Amino acid sequence: MTRPGAQLALSILVGAMLTVEQLVTAGVPLSRFEALVNKRSEPADETLGLYDDQDKVVKLTVGNFNETVLEQNHGSLVEFYNTYCGHCRRFAPTYKELAQQLHAWHDVVIVSAIDCAAEENNGICRTYEVMGYPTLRYMPPGFHPNDQQYGHKIESQKPEEIRNLLAGLVAAENQTVNNTLWPNFTPVIDAEVSLFEGVNSQRQFVALIHEPENSTLAIQTALFLLQWPVVQVRRFNEAAVAAKYKLDTSKDVIALVDRKGVAKTLLPTAPTSEVYSKTIETALTALNFAPRLELLAADDHQQQASTTAKSGALNDIIKEVRRNKHLIYQADLEMAIRTILHNEVPKVNEIGGERLLALQRFLTVLQRYNPLGTNGRQLVSKLKDYVVQFNQQLPGKSFEQELQRLEAKLAPIYSATHFVGCIGSSPHLRGYSCSLWTLFHFMSVQAAKNEAAQDPLEVLQAMHGYIKNFFGCTDCSEHFQAMASRRKIWNVTSKDEAVLWLWEAHNEVNQRLAGDATEDPQFLKVQFPSASSCAQCRRNATTTSTASKSNADITWNKDAVLSFLKNIHNPEFVSRYGVQREELLHETLDTMRQKRQIANVFSDMDMRMGMFLYAFCIIMMVVAFKLFAFKGGYRKKPYGHDMLGKV
Ligand SMILES: Cc1cc2nc3c(=O)[nH]c(=O)nc-3n(C[C@H](O)[C@H](O)[C@H](O)COP(=O)(O)OP(=O)(O)OC[C@H]3O[C@@H](n4cnc5c(N)ncnc54)[C@H](O)[C@@H]3O)c2cc1C
Ligand SMILES: *[C@@H]1O[C@H](CO)[C@@H](O)[C@H](O)[C@H]1NC(C)=O
Ligand SMILES: *[C@@H]1O[C@H](CO)[C@@H](O)[C@H](O)[C@H]1NC(C)=O
Ligand SMILES: *[C@@H]1O[C@H](CO)[C@@H](O)[C@H](O)[C@H]1NC(C)=O
Ligand SMILES: *[C@@H]1O[C@H](CO)[C@@H](O)[C@H](O)[C@H]1NC(C)=O
Ligand SMILES: *[C@@H]1O[C@H](CO)[C@@H](O)[C@H](O)[C@H]1NC(C)=O
Ligand SMILES: *[C@@H]1O[C@H](CO)[C@@H](O)[C@H](O)[C@H]1NC(C)=O
């Protein structure tokens, strides 16, 4: 019986005859990383977010959201995002650039972002009813959230459009804002009224800019010139105004009018607000005027130092994981569950209807195939009991409170606080979405091994419902639903087929994302399993040199793939490398061991070892029997049995 997985099992046995107990601990080498993370075992890593101190994006958290966004004398552009959402990652460079460009506007409108993947921010993302990620909203000055008003949604992700929409929203501000730097956005309509009436005496000039209908050219120029107290930008669209200052509005012209009413004509080279503002700045500089001085933000050297120390430790894990590419790690399974319970589910304001059903289904399946330790099993079971009581609406907040109550009661729950197999070579790569795949593969395999399970769709249905209703990566969720119906998820008729369905679907995603900006250069998206992990899985794997990324090039041996998947997801082979509280897991393994079919687990090596012991015992029995029989003392329980019992 040479199963394709046997080779893998043997390689994990590190070439020695290890018992199962030894095998499990053998997968857990302690490293420098352990020592480092042990110091701070709970709670889980705060996510690092997509923006750092070098960026001009204002980082919002629960700690500064109200004081930065609510009832301010400036507006706020807020991006609600999830660190792990691929689309958010692809959008991040654009948003950073936008923040950089619009930094000059920050006295009037700030560019900010909040990471909804950080658990501490749950309450805010829930209150603001964020349904997709990333979501951009504009909160005007004086903003206060209420049932009808959670900011003005900005539907574009193109920087030019965002800028344009934002400028329009800022200029539409109707109430008088208590902000002396707020530009006067009212268009000049009456050519006869003095431009300087009621204007602060600092302002030596008014720059008159013709603004065509639906354009924000002058608004944006005014915002770019906030640092120049000497000039006020005014927009106009009236022919009479153009006539008075002799401006040919068919060309790009600016009238720089001084307090005596003398107009100087400036000729910008292109009709963009950057060029317009630069043109005005150049003219003012030539007249010996200067902008206000900016306060420089103090550098945070300390933070940089600690980041460097940490990245050294991360490199150790990356090395380890790259050496054992096909291992499944306990830490990732736990991090997935933790993120689901702590972050994704509580963020939904009202869990009702289909969503509630999806949550109930998911928790039922998780309870059945739960990789957590004893306390974690109790937690999920009690949480499921709580959730199934509801049949209408379950507020996300109530779920969160119940979760916190149960965790406080049952603590400690989680043995891991970091991703391990799903670690990224940079903090913004891999992580949660990787662990979510891992968790569902794991559960699909456990279901296939569970003889009591009747419904072949149990895990796939739970996954589909979860991804559709809770997964915070909005474009992933949409892709997945489309793929599920194209690949006829509901036609899967056996549990083994379900394991393979998920494998094939995941490979389709891998193929689509190979070479994408979200790909981790240290963990390339290849068709899984790779030829080096499982040679038997590919029928024509001999041509490995042509590192084929395309599924079309590979003829799979599905029986071998199925065995391989069952093997790597075997709870006994799940690696505990990188967990901090291994003691929480021992009982779990014992429970799993009672349930599993022993023959599936032992490698050929173990079998030979077992036969040897068996033969040895028989010999001993014979010896014992002869000994006692010869002496005439017949006993009902010869010692041989006791010895067998100990094997
Ligand atoms: C349901 C779902 C849909 C997604 N859709 C998108 C999307 O549309 N766009 C987008 O940008 N991102 C999407 N993602 C995220 C994306 O798939 C990856 O999770 C992310 O890019 C991180 O990739 P990774 O390299 O860590 O490996 P992942 O693809 O996340 O894989 C995780 C681990 O699973 C194993 N594995 C890989 N392939 C297979 C397989 N075929 N069968 C079994 N095990 C496998 C490997 O050990 C791997 O390390 C989606 C995620 C999920 C969970
Ligand atoms: C922030 O403001 C909201 C709405 O007024 C309020 O409900 C919440 O308690 C405030 N949060 C903090 C941390 O002050
Ligand atoms: C500004 O307020 C006035 C009166 O309240 C209203 O008629 C007008 O539509 C408002 N304009 C904008 C742009 O909101
Ligand atoms: C306007 O802001 C200043 C300080 O920024 C504050 O002292 C003043 O009370 C505010 N006025 C109003 C009417 O809110
Ligand atoms: C300006 O926008 C409005 C509403 O979108 C539209 O009806 C109008 O035609 C536009 N005007 C021009 C000159 O594009
Ligand atoms: C899937 O199932 C539906 C109904 O059970 C059936 O009508 C359809 O033909 C099936 N499709 C495939 C490809 O098996
Ligand atoms: C593998 O076999 C398939 C079908 O026989 C063929 O189309 C494909 O080109 C082969 N791939 C390689 C890498 O040999």
Short mmCIF file of C-alpha atoms in Angstrom, two decimals, residues 45-342:
data_model
loop_
_atom_site.label_atom_id
_atom_site.label_comp_id
_atom_site.label_asym_id
_atom_site.label_seq_id
_atom_site.Cartn_x
_atom_site.Cartn_y
_atom_site.Cartn_z
CA ASP A 45 -0.99 41.30 16.49
CA GLU A 46 -2.54 44.61 15.78
CA THR A 47 -2.67 44.87 12.03
CA LEU A 48 -0.08 47.24 10.72
CA GLY A 49 -2.44 48.90 8.31
CA LEU A 50 -1.67 49.89 4.76
CA TYR A 51 -0.30 53.33 5.56
CA ASP A 52 2.73 54.30 7.57
CA ASP A 53 4.27 57.41 8.99
CA GLN A 54 5.92 58.33 5.73
CA ASP A 55 2.55 58.68 4.08
CA LYS A 56 0.45 61.79 4.23
CA VAL A 57 -2.63 59.71 4.97
CA VAL A 58 -3.97 60.54 8.44
CA LYS A 59 -4.28 57.22 10.25
CA LEU A 60 -7.57 56.99 12.09
CA THR A 61 -8.28 54.62 14.95
CA VAL A 62 -10.98 54.33 17.57
CA GLY A 63 -8.71 56.47 19.70
CA ASN A 64 -8.62 59.50 17.42
CA PHE A 65 -11.59 59.12 15.08
CA ASN A 66 -14.03 61.39 16.93
CA GLU A 67 -11.53 64.11 17.66
CA THR A 68 -10.30 64.10 14.07
CA VAL A 69 -13.49 63.71 12.10
CA LEU A 70 -16.45 64.79 14.26
CA GLU A 71 -17.44 68.43 14.66
CA GLN A 72 -14.27 69.75 13.12
CA ASN A 73 -13.70 72.97 11.25
CA HIS A 74 -12.31 71.00 8.33
CA GLY A 75 -13.76 68.26 6.18
CA SER A 76 -12.39 64.72 6.09
CA LEU A 77 -12.01 62.25 3.30
CA VAL A 78 -12.10 58.87 5.03
CA GLU A 79 -11.16 55.56 3.49
CA PHE A 80 -12.58 52.54 5.28
CA TYR A 81 -10.42 49.59 4.31
CA ASN A 82 -9.30 46.12 5.32
CA THR A 83 -5.58 45.43 5.35
CA TYR A 84 -6.12 41.96 3.91
CA CYS A 85 -8.41 43.00 1.08
CA GLY A 86 -6.47 42.65 -2.16
CA HIS A 87 -8.38 45.43 -3.82
CA CYS A 88 -7.60 47.76 -0.90
CA ARG A 89 -3.93 46.90 -1.28
CA ARG A 90 -3.96 47.65 -4.96
CA PHE A 91 -5.73 50.93 -4.25
CA ALA A 92 -3.35 51.97 -1.43
CA PRO A 93 -0.57 53.40 -3.66
CA THR A 94 -3.16 55.53 -5.46
CA TYR A 95 -4.56 56.77 -2.19
CA LYS A 96 -1.09 57.55 -0.84
CA GLU A 97 -0.33 59.55 -3.92
CA LEU A 98 -3.63 61.36 -3.62
CA ALA A 99 -2.85 62.18 0.02
CA GLN A 100 0.54 63.46 -1.03
CA GLN A 101 -1.01 65.67 -3.72
CA LEU A 102 -3.76 66.94 -1.47
CA HIS A 103 -1.55 67.54 1.53
CA ALA A 104 -1.61 71.24 0.64
CA TRP A 105 -5.38 71.18 1.22
CA HIS A 106 -5.20 69.82 4.77
CA ASP A 107 -6.34 72.97 6.54
CA VAL A 108 -9.67 72.52 4.77
CA VAL A 109 -9.90 68.81 4.08
CA ILE A 110 -7.76 65.97 5.37
CA VAL A 111 -7.14 62.67 3.62
CA SER A 112 -7.48 59.89 6.16
CA ALA A 113 -8.01 56.15 6.45
CA ILE A 114 -9.20 53.66 9.02
CA ASP A 115 -8.27 49.99 9.06
CA CYS A 116 -11.43 48.01 9.69
CA ALA A 117 -9.32 44.85 9.96
CA ALA A 118 -7.97 46.15 13.27
CA GLU A 119 -10.26 44.79 15.93
CA GLU A 120 -10.19 47.93 18.01
CA ASN A 121 -11.93 49.75 15.16
CA ASN A 122 -14.90 47.34 14.97
CA GLY A 123 -17.26 49.78 16.63
CA ILE A 124 -16.55 52.57 14.14
CA CYS A 125 -16.78 50.41 11.03
CA ARG A 126 -20.03 48.96 12.36
CA THR A 127 -21.52 52.37 13.21
CA TYR A 128 -20.67 53.73 9.80
CA GLU A 129 -22.31 50.71 8.15
CA VAL A 130 -19.44 50.06 5.83
CA MET A 131 -20.62 47.39 3.40
CA GLY A 132 -17.76 47.14 0.95
CA TYR A 133 -14.04 47.71 1.08
CA PRO A 134 -12.54 50.09 0.29
CA THR A 135 -15.25 52.70 0.90
CA LEU A 136 -14.56 56.42 0.56
CA ARG A 137 -16.69 58.95 2.40
CA TYR A 138 -16.51 62.67 2.82
CA MET A 139 -17.43 64.04 6.23
CA PRO A 140 -18.05 67.79 6.09
CA PRO A 141 -17.01 70.30 8.77
CA GLY A 142 -19.23 70.05 11.84
CA PHE A 143 -20.11 66.49 10.86
CA HIS A 144 -21.91 64.34 13.39
CA PRO A 145 -23.08 60.81 12.58
CA ASN A 146 -26.78 60.02 12.78
CA ASP A 147 -29.20 57.47 11.40
CA GLN A 148 -29.46 59.11 8.00
CA GLN A 149 -26.01 60.54 7.70
CA TYR A 150 -22.73 58.66 7.71
CA GLY A 151 -20.90 60.93 5.36
CA HIS A 152 -21.12 61.46 1.65
CA LYS A 153 -20.12 58.42 -0.33
CA ILE A 154 -17.53 58.95 -3.08
CA GLU A 155 -18.10 56.26 -5.66
CA SER A 156 -14.90 56.62 -7.66
CA GLN A 157 -11.46 55.14 -7.14
CA LYS A 158 -9.76 57.17 -9.83
CA PRO A 159 -7.58 59.88 -8.28
CA GLU A 160 -8.66 62.61 -10.70
CA GLU A 161 -12.33 61.87 -10.13
CA ILE A 162 -11.92 61.66 -6.36
CA ARG A 163 -10.19 65.02 -6.34
CA ASN A 164 -12.86 66.54 -8.47
CA LEU A 165 -15.72 65.16 -6.38
CA LEU A 166 -13.99 66.15 -3.18
CA ALA A 167 -13.40 69.70 -4.36
CA GLY A 168 -17.05 69.94 -5.36
CA LEU A 169 -18.20 68.73 -1.94
CA VAL A 170 -15.91 71.10 -0.10
CA ALA A 171 -17.06 74.09 -2.17
CA ALA A 172 -20.73 73.17 -1.74
CA GLU A 173 -20.33 73.70 2.00
CA ASN A 174 -23.15 75.98 2.88
CA GLN A 175 -22.83 76.91 6.51
CA THR A 176 -20.21 79.34 7.63
CA VAL A 177 -17.30 77.24 8.75
CA ASN A 178 -15.37 78.51 11.75
CA ASN A 179 -12.10 78.33 9.85
CA THR A 180 -10.37 81.53 8.78
CA LEU A 181 -8.49 79.64 6.08
CA TRP A 182 -11.67 78.43 4.41
CA PRO A 183 -11.61 79.89 0.89
CA ASN A 184 -14.45 81.97 -0.40
CA PHE A 185 -16.01 79.59 -2.89
CA THR A 186 -18.88 81.85 -3.86
CA PRO A 187 -18.53 82.66 -7.56
CA VAL A 188 -18.04 86.29 -8.51
CA ILE A 189 -21.14 87.26 -10.41
CA ASP A 190 -21.35 91.01 -10.10
CA ALA A 191 -18.50 92.75 -11.90
CA GLU A 192 -19.32 96.04 -10.19
CA VAL A 193 -18.82 94.94 -6.56
CA SER A 194 -15.33 95.43 -5.18
CA LEU A 195 -13.40 92.18 -4.94
CA PHE A 196 -11.78 93.24 -1.67
CA GLU A 197 -14.95 94.11 0.23
CA GLY A 198 -14.69 92.53 3.71
CA VAL A 199 -11.48 90.74 2.77
CA ASN A 200 -8.81 90.30 5.43
CA SER A 201 -6.10 92.94 5.02
CA GLN A 202 -3.41 90.28 4.68
CA ARG A 203 -4.80 89.51 1.26
CA GLN A 204 -2.98 91.71 -1.19
CA PHE A 205 -4.35 90.01 -4.28
CA VAL A 206 -7.39 88.29 -5.64
CA ALA A 207 -6.75 85.72 -8.34
CA LEU A 208 -9.74 85.54 -10.64
CA ILE A 209 -10.13 82.23 -12.39
CA HIS A 210 -12.66 81.35 -15.00
CA GLU A 211 -14.29 78.07 -14.08
CA PRO A 212 -16.37 76.33 -16.74
CA GLU A 213 -19.56 74.59 -15.68
CA ASN A 214 -19.00 71.30 -13.79
CA SER A 215 -15.29 72.02 -13.47
CA THR A 216 -13.51 72.46 -10.14
CA LEU A 217 -10.43 74.13 -11.58
CA ALA A 218 -10.68 77.30 -9.50
CA ILE A 219 -11.83 75.47 -6.36
CA GLN A 220 -8.83 73.19 -6.51
CA THR A 221 -6.49 76.07 -7.24
CA ALA A 222 -7.83 77.88 -4.17
CA LEU A 223 -7.16 74.77 -2.08
CA PHE A 224 -3.63 74.44 -3.41
CA LEU A 225 -2.97 78.05 -2.42
CA LEU A 226 -4.12 77.74 1.19
CA GLN A 227 -0.56 78.31 2.33
CA TRP A 228 -0.43 81.70 0.62
CA PRO A 229 -2.19 84.19 2.91
CA VAL A 230 -1.44 87.00 0.49
CA VAL A 231 -3.86 85.85 -2.18
CA GLN A 232 -7.50 84.94 -2.36
CA VAL A 233 -8.68 82.83 -5.28
CA ARG A 234 -12.15 83.58 -6.63
CA ARG A 235 -13.97 81.75 -9.38
CA PHE A 236 -16.33 83.14 -11.95
CA ASN A 237 -18.29 82.05 -14.97
CA GLU A 238 -19.92 85.33 -15.97
CA ALA A 239 -19.08 87.06 -19.21
CA ALA A 240 -19.42 90.47 -17.50
CA VAL A 241 -16.63 89.63 -15.06
CA ALA A 242 -14.38 88.46 -17.87
CA ALA A 243 -15.11 91.64 -19.79
CA LYS A 244 -14.30 93.90 -16.85
CA TYR A 245 -10.86 92.33 -16.36
CA LYS A 246 -10.30 91.84 -20.12
CA LEU A 247 -10.00 88.08 -19.89
CA ASP A 248 -10.39 85.88 -22.95
CA THR A 249 -12.03 82.86 -21.33
CA SER A 250 -11.47 80.69 -24.38
CA LYS A 251 -7.81 80.61 -23.32
CA ASP A 252 -6.12 79.70 -20.03
CA VAL A 253 -5.79 83.02 -18.23
CA ILE A 254 -5.74 84.23 -14.65
CA ALA A 255 -6.25 87.83 -13.55
CA LEU A 256 -4.16 88.70 -10.51
CA VAL A 257 -5.90 91.79 -9.18
CA ASP A 258 -4.30 94.01 -6.52
CA ARG A 259 -6.01 96.25 -3.98
CA LYS A 260 -5.83 99.20 -6.36
CA GLY A 261 -7.86 97.22 -8.88
CA VAL A 262 -4.94 96.75 -11.23
CA ALA A 263 -5.15 93.40 -12.99
CA LYS A 264 -2.13 91.51 -14.19
CA THR A 265 -2.81 88.70 -16.63
CA LEU A 266 -1.07 85.39 -16.00
CA LEU A 267 -0.87 82.69 -18.65
CA PRO A 268 -0.82 79.14 -17.26
CA THR A 269 0.47 76.54 -19.70
CA ALA A 270 -2.23 73.93 -19.04
CA PRO A 271 -5.76 73.93 -17.61
CA THR A 272 -4.96 72.01 -14.43
CA SER A 273 -5.16 73.28 -10.86
CA GLU A 274 -1.51 72.34 -10.26
CA VAL A 275 -0.32 74.45 -13.16
CA TYR A 276 -2.68 77.28 -12.22
CA SER A 277 -1.48 77.36 -8.61
CA LYS A 278 2.17 77.10 -9.64
CA THR A 279 1.70 80.01 -12.03
CA ILE A 280 0.24 82.14 -9.25
CA GLU A 281 2.95 81.08 -6.79
CA THR A 282 5.65 82.01 -9.30
CA ALA A 283 4.12 85.43 -9.82
CA LEU A 284 3.86 86.03 -6.05
CA THR A 285 7.40 84.82 -5.40
CA ALA A 286 8.62 87.28 -8.06
CA LEU A 287 6.92 89.97 -5.99
CA ASN A 288 8.78 88.77 -2.88
CA PHE A 289 5.84 87.11 -1.15
CA ALA A 290 6.20 83.77 0.60
CA PRO A 291 3.94 81.01 1.84
CA ARG A 292 3.25 80.31 5.52
CA LEU A 293 5.72 78.02 7.23
CA GLU A 294 4.65 74.45 7.83
CA LEU A 295 5.32 72.81 11.16
CA LEU A 296 7.44 69.75 10.58
CA ALA A 297 6.15 66.54 12.09
CA ALA A 298 8.61 65.06 14.56
CA ASP A 299 10.23 61.84 13.40
CA ASP A 300 9.56 58.71 15.38
CA HIS A 301 12.92 56.99 15.45
CA GLN A 302 11.96 54.67 18.26
CA GLN A 303 9.22 53.06 16.26
CA GLN A 304 11.58 52.45 13.37
CA ALA A 305 14.05 50.66 15.62
CA SER A 306 11.46 48.25 17.00
CA THR A 307 10.21 47.49 13.49
CA THR A 308 13.70 46.43 12.46
CA ALA A 309 14.09 44.07 15.41
CA LYS A 310 10.78 42.49 14.62
CA SER A 311 11.52 42.01 10.95
CA GLY A 312 14.59 39.94 11.86
CA ALA A 313 12.35 37.54 13.75
CA LEU A 314 9.86 37.46 10.89
CA ASN A 315 12.61 36.42 8.52
CA ASP A 316 13.20 33.37 10.68
CA ILE A 317 9.61 32.28 10.26
CA ILE A 318 9.66 32.97 6.55
CA LYS A 319 12.73 30.79 6.17
CA GLU A 320 11.14 28.01 8.17
CA VAL A 321 7.86 28.15 6.26
CA ARG A 322 9.60 28.22 2.90
CA ARG A 323 11.47 25.07 3.87
CA ASN A 324 8.19 23.29 4.65
CA LYS A 325 5.96 24.59 1.93
CA HIS A 326 3.11 22.11 2.23
CA LEU A 327 2.72 22.12 5.99
CA ILE A 328 -0.49 23.42 7.51
CA TYR A 329 0.08 25.51 10.61
CA GLN A 330 -2.07 25.60 13.72
CA ALA A 331 -1.34 29.30 14.10
CA ASP A 332 -3.02 30.13 10.77
CA LEU A 333 -6.13 28.11 11.54
CA GLU A 334 -6.46 29.95 14.83
CA MET A 335 -5.81 33.37 13.38
CA ALA A 336 -8.53 32.78 10.78
CA ILE A 337 -11.08 31.86 13.47
CA ARG A 338 -10.00 34.74 15.62
CA THR A 339 -10.36 37.27 12.81
CA ILE A 340 -13.75 35.88 11.85
CA LEU A 341 -15.13 36.05 15.39
CA HIS A 342 -13.45 39.22 16.58
#
